[in-house]
Coordinates of C-alpha atoms in Angstrom, one line a residue:
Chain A
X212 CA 6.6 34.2 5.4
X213 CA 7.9 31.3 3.5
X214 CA 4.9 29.2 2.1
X215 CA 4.1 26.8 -0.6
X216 CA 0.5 27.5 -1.9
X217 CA -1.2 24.7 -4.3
X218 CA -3.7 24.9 -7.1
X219 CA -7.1 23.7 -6.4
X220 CA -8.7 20.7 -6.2
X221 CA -9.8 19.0 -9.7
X222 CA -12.4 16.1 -10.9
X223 CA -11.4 14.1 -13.9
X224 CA -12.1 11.7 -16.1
X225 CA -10.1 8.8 -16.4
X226 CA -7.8 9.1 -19.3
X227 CA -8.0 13.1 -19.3
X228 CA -4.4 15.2 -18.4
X229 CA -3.8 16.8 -15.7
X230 CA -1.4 19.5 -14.3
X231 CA -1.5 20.6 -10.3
X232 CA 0.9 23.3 -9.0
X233 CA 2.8 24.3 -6.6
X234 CA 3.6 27.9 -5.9
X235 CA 6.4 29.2 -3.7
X236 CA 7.0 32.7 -2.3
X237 CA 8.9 34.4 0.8
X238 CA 12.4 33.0 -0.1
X239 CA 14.7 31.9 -3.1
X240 CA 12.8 29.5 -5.3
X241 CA 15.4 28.1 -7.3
X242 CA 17.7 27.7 -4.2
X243 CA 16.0 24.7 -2.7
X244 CA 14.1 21.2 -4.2
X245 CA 10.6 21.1 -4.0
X246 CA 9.4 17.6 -3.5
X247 CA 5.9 15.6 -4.6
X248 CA 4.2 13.6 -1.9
X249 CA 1.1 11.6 -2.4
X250 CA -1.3 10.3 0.0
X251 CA -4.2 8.1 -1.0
X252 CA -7.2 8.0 0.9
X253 CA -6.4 7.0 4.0
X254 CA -3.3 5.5 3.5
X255 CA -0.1 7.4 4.6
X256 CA 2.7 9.6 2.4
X257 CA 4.5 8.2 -0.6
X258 CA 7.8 10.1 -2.2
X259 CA 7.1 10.4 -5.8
X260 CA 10.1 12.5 -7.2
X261 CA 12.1 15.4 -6.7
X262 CA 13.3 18.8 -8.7
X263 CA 15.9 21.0 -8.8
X264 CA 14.3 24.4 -9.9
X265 CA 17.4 25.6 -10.4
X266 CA 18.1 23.5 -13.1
X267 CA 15.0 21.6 -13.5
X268 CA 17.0 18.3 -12.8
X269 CA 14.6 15.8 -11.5
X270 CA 14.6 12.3 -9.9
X271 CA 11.8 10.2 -9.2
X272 CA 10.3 7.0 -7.5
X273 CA 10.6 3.6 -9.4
X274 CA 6.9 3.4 -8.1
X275 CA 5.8 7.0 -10.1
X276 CA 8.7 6.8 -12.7
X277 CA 7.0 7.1 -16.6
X278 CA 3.3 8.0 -14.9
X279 CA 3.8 11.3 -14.4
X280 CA 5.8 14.6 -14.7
X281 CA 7.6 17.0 -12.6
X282 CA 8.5 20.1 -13.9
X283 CA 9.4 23.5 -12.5
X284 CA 9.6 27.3 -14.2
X285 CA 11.4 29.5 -11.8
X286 CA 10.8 32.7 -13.5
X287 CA 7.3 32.3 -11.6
X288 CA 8.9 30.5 -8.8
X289 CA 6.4 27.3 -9.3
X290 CA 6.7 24.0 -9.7
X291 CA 4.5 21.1 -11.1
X292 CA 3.4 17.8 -11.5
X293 CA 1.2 16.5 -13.9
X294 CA -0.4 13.4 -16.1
X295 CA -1.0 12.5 -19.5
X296 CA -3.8 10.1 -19.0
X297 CA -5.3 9.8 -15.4
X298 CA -6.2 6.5 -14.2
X299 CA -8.9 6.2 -11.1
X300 CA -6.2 5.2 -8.7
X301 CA -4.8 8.4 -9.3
X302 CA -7.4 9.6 -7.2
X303 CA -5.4 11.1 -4.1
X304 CA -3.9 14.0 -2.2
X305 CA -0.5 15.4 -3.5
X306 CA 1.6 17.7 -1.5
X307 CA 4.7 20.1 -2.2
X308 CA 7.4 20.8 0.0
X309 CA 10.5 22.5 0.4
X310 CA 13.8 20.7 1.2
X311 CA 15.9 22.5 3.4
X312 CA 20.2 21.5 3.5
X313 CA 19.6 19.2 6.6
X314 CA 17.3 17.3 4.6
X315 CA 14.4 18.3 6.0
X316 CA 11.2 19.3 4.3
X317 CA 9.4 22.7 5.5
X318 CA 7.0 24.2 4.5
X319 CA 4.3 21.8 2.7
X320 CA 1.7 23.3 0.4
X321 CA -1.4 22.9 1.7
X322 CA -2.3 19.7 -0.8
X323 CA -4.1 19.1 -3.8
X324 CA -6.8 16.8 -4.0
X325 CA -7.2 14.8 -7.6
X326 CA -10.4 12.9 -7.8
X327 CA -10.6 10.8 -11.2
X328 CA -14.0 9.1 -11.9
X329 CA -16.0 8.5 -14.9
Chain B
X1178 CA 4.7 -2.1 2.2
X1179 CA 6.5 0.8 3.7
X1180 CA 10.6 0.9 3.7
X1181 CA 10.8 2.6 7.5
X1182 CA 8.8 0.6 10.1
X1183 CA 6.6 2.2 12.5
X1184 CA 3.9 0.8 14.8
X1185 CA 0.3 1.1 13.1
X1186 CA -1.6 2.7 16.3
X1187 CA 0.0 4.2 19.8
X1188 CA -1.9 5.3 22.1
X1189 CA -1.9 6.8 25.8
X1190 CA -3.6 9.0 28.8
X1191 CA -3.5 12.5 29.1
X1192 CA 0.1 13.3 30.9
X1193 CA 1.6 10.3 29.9
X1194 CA 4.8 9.4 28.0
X1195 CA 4.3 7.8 24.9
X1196 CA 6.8 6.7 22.2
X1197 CA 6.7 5.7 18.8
X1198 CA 9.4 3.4 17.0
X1199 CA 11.1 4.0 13.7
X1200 CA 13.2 1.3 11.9
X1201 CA 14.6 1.3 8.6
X1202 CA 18.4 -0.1 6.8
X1203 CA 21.8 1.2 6.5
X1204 CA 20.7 2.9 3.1
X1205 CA 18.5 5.1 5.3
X1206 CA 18.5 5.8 8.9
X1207 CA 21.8 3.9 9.2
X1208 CA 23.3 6.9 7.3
X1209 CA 21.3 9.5 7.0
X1210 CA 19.4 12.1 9.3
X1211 CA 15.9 11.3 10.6
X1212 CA 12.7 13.9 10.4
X1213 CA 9.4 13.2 11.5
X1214 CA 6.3 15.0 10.7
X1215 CA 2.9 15.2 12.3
X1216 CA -0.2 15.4 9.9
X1217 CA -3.5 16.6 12.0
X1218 CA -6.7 15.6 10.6
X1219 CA -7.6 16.9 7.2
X1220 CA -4.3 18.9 7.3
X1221 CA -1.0 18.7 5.6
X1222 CA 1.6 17.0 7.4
X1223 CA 3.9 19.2 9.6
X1224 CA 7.9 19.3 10.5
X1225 CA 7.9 18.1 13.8
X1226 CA 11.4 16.7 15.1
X1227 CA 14.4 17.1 12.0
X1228 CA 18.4 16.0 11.9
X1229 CA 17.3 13.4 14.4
X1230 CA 16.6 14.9 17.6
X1231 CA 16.3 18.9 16.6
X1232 CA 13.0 20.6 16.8
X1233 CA 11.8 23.9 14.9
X1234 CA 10.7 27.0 16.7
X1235 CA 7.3 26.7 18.0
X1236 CA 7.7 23.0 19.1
X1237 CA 7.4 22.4 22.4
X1238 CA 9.9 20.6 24.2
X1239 CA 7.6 17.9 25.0
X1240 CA 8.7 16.3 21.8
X1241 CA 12.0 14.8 21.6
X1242 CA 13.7 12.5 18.9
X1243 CA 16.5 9.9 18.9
X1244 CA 18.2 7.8 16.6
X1245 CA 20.6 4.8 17.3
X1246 CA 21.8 2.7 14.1
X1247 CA 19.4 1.7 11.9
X1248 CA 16.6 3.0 14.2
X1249 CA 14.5 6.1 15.5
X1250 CA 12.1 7.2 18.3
X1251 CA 9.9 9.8 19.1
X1252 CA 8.7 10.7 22.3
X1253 CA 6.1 12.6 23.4
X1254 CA 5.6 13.5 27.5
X1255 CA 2.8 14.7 29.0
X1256 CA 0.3 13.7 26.7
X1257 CA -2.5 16.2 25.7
X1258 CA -5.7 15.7 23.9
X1259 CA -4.6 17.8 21.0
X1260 CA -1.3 15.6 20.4
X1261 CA -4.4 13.2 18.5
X1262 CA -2.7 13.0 15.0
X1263 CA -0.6 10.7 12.8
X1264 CA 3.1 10.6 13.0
X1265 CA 4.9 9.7 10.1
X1266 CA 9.3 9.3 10.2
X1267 CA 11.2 10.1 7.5
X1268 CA 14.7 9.8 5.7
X1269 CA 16.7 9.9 2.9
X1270 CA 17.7 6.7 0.9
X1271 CA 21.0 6.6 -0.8
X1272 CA 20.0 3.5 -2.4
X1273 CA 16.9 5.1 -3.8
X1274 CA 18.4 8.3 -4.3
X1275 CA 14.8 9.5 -2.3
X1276 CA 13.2 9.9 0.4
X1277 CA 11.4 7.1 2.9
X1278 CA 8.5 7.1 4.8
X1279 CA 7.0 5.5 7.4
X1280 CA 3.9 4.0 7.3
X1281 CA 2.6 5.9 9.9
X1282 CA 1.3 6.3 13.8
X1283 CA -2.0 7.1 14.4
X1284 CA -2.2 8.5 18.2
X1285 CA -5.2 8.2 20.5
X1286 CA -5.3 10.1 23.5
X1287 CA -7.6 8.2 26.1

């Protein structure tokens, strides 16, 4: 079974790092882009960047660009994102998902919820 | 402010034929493929319709996507009380070099 499986959910301080993963297993990791989504609370999804594990080549969002970091190490087929100082509008849900060649995106990890609150 | 255009709310009885509207530029829909994705409450949003009108295994036929230009549609026939969910489109930007949302559909079954 193909599946993305995400770390767990965290509570932070504003101003502390963070790194959330993103796990995949039941095909070729470094075959496919794994995507960062965030929600905020209530509010619908946002596209914040993109990697290739392959190559670790990433592209992100003019909205995310220089606030955080995608990364990937395909040796353990996972990827990451992750911040150096976390503000409290961080606070949301972040997804993973895999981009298939049409362009679609399947599976999605089952999300990461990042609180950050003094 | 959202770079694909969807209604905020749809809503419908059960057995009904809804639809929900999807509009976006010729950096996005007007060149590339459409997706949309259905997100049930407290879950993590789902592949429902992909390449515009194509859906996965598992997905019943009452869901069917179109595209036409620079727009999108989803429709979803007889409606059922478990179809309650938001409904977000999705494409590709060449411009952005990323991928677009919508802002979202939230449907209510009557």
């Amino acid at each position: 079974e193909v599946q993305l499986v995400q770390s767990g959910a965290e509570v932070k301080k504003p101003g502390e790092s963070l790194r959330i993963s993103c796990k995949g297993s039941g095909y070729s990791f470094s075959s496919f882009w794994i995507i960062w989504v965030r929600q905020m609370p209530g509010k619908g999804l946002e596209w914040m960047g993109r990697i290739s594990p392959s190559d670790s080549y990433t592209k992100y969002s003019p909205s995310f660009q220089g606030h955080v970091t995608i990364s990937a190490d395909k040796s353990i087929n996972t990827a990451y994102l992750q911040w150096s100082s976390l503000k409290a509008s961080d606070t949301a849900m972040y997804y993973c998902a895999r981009r298939l060649n049409s362009g679609r995106f399947d599976p999605w990890g089952q999300g990461t919820l990042v609180t950050v609150s003094s | 402010q959202s770079v694909l255009t969807q209604p905020p709310s749809a809503s419908g009885t059960p057995g009904q034929r809804v639809t929900i509207s999807c509009s976006g530029s010729s950096s996005n829909i007007g060149s590339n493929t459409v997706n949309w994705y259905r997100q049930l409450p407290g879950t993590a949003p789902k592949l429902l319709i992909y390449s515009n009108d194509q859906r996965p295994s598992g997905v019943p036929d009452r869901f069917s996507g179109s595209k036409s230009g620079t727009s999108a549609s989803l429709a979803i026939s007889g409606l059922q009380s478990e179809d309650e969910a938001d409904y977000y489109c999705a494409a590709w930007d060449d411009s952005l070099s990323g991928l677009v949302f919508g802002g979202g559909t939230q449907l209510t079954v009557l």
